[in-house]
GROMACS .gro file of C-alpha atoms in nm:
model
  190
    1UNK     CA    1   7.635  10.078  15.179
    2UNK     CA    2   7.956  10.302  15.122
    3UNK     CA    3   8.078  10.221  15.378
    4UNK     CA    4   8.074   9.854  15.314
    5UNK     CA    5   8.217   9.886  15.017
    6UNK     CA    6   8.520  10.101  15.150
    7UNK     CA    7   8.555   9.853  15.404
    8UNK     CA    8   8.557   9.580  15.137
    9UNK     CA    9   8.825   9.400  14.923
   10UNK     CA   10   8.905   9.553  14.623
   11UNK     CA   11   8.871   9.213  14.485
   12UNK     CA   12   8.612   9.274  14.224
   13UNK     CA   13   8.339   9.112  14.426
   14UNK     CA   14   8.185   9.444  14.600
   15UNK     CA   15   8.067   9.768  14.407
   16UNK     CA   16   7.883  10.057  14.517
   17UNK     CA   17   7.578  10.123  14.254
   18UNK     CA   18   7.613  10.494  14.412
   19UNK     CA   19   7.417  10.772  14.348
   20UNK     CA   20   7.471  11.173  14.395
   21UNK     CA   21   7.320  11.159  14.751
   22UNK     CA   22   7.649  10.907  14.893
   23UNK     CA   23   7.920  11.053  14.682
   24UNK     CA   24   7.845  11.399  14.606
   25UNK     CA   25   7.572  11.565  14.842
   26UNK     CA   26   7.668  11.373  15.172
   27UNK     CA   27   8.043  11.489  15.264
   28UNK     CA   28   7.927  11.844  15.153
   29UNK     CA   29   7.631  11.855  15.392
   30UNK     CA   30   7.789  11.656  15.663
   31UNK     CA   31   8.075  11.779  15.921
   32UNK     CA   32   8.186  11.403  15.948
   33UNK     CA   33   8.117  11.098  15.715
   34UNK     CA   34   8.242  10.777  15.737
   35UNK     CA   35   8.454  10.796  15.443
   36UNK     CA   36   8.651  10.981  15.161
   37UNK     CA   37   8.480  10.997  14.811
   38UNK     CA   38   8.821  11.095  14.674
   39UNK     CA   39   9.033  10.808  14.832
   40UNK     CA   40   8.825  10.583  14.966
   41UNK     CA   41   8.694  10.443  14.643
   42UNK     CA   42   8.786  10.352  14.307
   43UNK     CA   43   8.562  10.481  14.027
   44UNK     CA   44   8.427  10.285  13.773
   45UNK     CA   45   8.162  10.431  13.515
   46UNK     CA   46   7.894  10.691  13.523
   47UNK     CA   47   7.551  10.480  13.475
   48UNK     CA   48   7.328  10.799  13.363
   49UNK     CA   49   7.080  11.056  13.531
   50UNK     CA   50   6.757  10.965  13.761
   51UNK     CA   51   6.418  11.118  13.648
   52UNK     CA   52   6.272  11.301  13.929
   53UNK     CA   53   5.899  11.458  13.889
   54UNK     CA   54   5.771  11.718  14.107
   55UNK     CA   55   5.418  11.557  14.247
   56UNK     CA   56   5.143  11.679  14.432
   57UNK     CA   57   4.844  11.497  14.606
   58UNK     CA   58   4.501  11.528  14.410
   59UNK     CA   59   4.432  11.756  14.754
   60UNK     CA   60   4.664  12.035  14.613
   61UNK     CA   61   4.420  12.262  14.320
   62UNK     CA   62   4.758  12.273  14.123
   63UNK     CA   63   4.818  12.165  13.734
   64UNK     CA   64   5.118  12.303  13.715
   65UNK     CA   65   5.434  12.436  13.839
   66UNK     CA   66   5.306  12.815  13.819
   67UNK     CA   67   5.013  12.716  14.000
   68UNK     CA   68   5.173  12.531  14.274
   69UNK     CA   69   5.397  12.869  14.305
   70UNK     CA   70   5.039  13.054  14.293
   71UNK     CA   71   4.865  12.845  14.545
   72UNK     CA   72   5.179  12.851  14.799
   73UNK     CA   73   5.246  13.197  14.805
   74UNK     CA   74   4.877  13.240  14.855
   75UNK     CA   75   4.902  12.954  15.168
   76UNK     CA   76   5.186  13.026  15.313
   77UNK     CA   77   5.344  12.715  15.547
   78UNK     CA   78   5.022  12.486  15.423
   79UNK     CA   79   5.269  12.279  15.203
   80UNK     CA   80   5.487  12.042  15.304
   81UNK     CA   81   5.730  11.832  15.116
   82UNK     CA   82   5.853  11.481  15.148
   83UNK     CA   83   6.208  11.431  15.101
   84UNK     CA   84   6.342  11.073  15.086
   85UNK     CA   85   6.653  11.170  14.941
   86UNK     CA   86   6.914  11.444  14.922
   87UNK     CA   87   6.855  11.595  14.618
   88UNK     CA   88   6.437  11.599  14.689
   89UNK     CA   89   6.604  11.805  15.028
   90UNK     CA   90   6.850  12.044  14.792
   91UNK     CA   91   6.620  12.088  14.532
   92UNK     CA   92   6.288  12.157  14.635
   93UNK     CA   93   6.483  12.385  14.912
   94UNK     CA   94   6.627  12.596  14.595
   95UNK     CA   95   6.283  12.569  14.400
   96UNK     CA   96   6.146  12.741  14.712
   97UNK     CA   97   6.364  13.009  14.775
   98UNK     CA   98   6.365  13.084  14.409
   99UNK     CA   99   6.035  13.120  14.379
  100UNK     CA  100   5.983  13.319  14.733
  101UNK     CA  101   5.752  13.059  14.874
  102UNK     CA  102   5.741  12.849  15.196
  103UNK     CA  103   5.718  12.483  15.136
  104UNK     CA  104   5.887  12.266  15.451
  105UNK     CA  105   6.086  11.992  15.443
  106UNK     CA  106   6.006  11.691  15.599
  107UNK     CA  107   6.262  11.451  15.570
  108UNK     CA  108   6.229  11.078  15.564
  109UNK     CA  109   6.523  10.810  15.507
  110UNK     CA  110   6.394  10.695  15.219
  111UNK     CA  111   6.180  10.770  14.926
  112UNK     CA  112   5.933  10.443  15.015
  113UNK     CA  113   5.887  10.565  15.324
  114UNK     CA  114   5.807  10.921  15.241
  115UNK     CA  115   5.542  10.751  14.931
  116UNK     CA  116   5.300  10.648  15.219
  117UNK     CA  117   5.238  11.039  15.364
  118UNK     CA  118   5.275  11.198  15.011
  119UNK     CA  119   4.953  10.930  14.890
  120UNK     CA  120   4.779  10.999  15.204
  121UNK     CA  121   4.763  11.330  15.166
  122UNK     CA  122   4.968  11.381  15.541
  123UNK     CA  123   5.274  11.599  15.333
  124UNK     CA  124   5.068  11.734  14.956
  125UNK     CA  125   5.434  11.790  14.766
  126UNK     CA  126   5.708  11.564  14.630
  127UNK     CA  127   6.020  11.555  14.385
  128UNK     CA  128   6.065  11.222  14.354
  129UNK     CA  129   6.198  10.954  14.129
  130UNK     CA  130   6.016  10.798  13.853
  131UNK     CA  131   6.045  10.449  14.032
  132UNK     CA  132   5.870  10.557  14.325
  133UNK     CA  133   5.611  10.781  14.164
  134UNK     CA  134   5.562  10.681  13.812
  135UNK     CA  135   5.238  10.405  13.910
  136UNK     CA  136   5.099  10.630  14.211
  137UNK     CA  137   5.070  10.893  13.852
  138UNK     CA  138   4.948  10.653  13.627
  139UNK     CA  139   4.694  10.539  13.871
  140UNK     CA  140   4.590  10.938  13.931
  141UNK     CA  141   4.677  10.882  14.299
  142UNK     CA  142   4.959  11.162  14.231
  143UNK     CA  143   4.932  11.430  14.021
  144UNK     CA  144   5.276  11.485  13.786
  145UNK     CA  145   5.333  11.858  13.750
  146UNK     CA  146   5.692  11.857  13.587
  147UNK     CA  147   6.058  11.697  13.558
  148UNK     CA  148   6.342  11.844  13.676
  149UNK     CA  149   6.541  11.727  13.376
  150UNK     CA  150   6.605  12.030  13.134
  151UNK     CA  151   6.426  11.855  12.836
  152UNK     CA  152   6.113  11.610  12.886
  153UNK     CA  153   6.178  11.266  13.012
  154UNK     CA  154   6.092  11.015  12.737
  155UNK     CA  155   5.902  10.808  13.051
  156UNK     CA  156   5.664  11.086  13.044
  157UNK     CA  157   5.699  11.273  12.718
  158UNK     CA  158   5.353  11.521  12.778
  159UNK     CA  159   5.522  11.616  13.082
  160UNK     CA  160   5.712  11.948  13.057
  161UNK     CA  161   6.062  11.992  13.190
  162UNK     CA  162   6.076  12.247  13.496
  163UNK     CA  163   6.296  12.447  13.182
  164UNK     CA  164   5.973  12.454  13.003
  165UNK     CA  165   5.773  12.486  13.333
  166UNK     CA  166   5.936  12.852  13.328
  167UNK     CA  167   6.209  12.761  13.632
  168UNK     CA  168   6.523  12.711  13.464
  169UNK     CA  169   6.800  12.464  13.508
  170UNK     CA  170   6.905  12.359  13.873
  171UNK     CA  171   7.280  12.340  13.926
  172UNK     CA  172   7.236  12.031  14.069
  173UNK     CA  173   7.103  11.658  13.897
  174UNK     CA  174   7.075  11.343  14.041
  175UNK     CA  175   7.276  11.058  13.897
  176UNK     CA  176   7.420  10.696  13.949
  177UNK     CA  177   7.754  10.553  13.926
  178UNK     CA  178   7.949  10.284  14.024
  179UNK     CA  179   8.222  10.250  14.237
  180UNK     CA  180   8.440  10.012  14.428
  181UNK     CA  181   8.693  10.036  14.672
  182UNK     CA  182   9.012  10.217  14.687
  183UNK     CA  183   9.286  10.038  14.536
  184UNK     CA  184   9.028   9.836  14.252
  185UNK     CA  185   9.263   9.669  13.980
  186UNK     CA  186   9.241   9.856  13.657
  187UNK     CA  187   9.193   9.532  13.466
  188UNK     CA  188   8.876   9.498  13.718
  189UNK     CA  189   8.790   9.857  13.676
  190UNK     CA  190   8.758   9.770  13.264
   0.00000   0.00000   0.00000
């Protein structure tokens, strides 16, 4: 999609409803990509954070975040986590290493695709986004252990933030914007 939009008129008619993974996380984990957040597009507002929650199959004997730590050091390599996303990949690689434990990665290309193993019980752990996770938790097919936010996320408000949970702030957050591309009018832009 960012590349479309680079490639694309700036006319007013194409915008990139971006996230981190695209402008931020991509050209810092890739050797080549397609295009130049800093020229390539115009910016034109921050649209606000994404709620992540760290989830884990009814199969995991985890309530919370200590326990997950708990029950993985005591398993070594059992978990797996699905990672639809770039910051699920960053994330949950820094939540590991910061809590000594060995949880892999198994990455997916999107978060719907990674939903199907997490719910089956084929990969037990997930950060994921409160679109994609939010029913499966209602419905107790997923059990919520945390956000990532700092503070609690007013879409689950008994839900502690990882802060809270006892792991701190990551230096990272997931977020949307939107863009269009280079050269964008500034009376488009407002």
């Amino acid at each position: 999609a960012a590349v479309e939009v680079q490639r694309s008129a700036p006319d007013g008619y194409t915008f990139l409803f971006g996230t981190n993974s695209p402008l931020a996380v991509a050209p810092n984990l890739r050797k080549n990509t397609p295009y130049n957040v800093m020229t390539d597009f115009t910016p034109v507002t921050f649209l606000g954070d994404n709620t992540f929650f760290i989830v884990v199959h009814p199969s995991v004997p985890a309530t919370t975040i200590a326990e997950l730590v708990a029950y993985a050091k005591a398993n070594p390599g059992k978990l797996n986590h699905a990672a639809g996303n770039t910051y699920a990949l960053v994330s949950m690689a820094m939540f590991s290493v910061k809590n000594g434990i060995d949880i892999q990665a198994i990455p997916y290309k999107s978060e719907p695709d990674a939903i199907v193993d997490v719910l089956s019980g084929r990969v037990q752990v997930m950060n994921g986004t409160s679109t994609t996770t939010a029913a499966h938790i209602k419905d107790g097919k997923l059990r919520a252990l945390a956000t990532t936010f700092h503070e609690r996320s007013p879409l689950m408000p008994e839900l502690p933030s990882f802060v809270e949970a006892g792991q701190g702030t990551f230096p990272i957050g997931p977020w949307f914007a939107l863009v269009g591309p280079a050269g964008l009018p500034a009376d488009i832009v407002a």
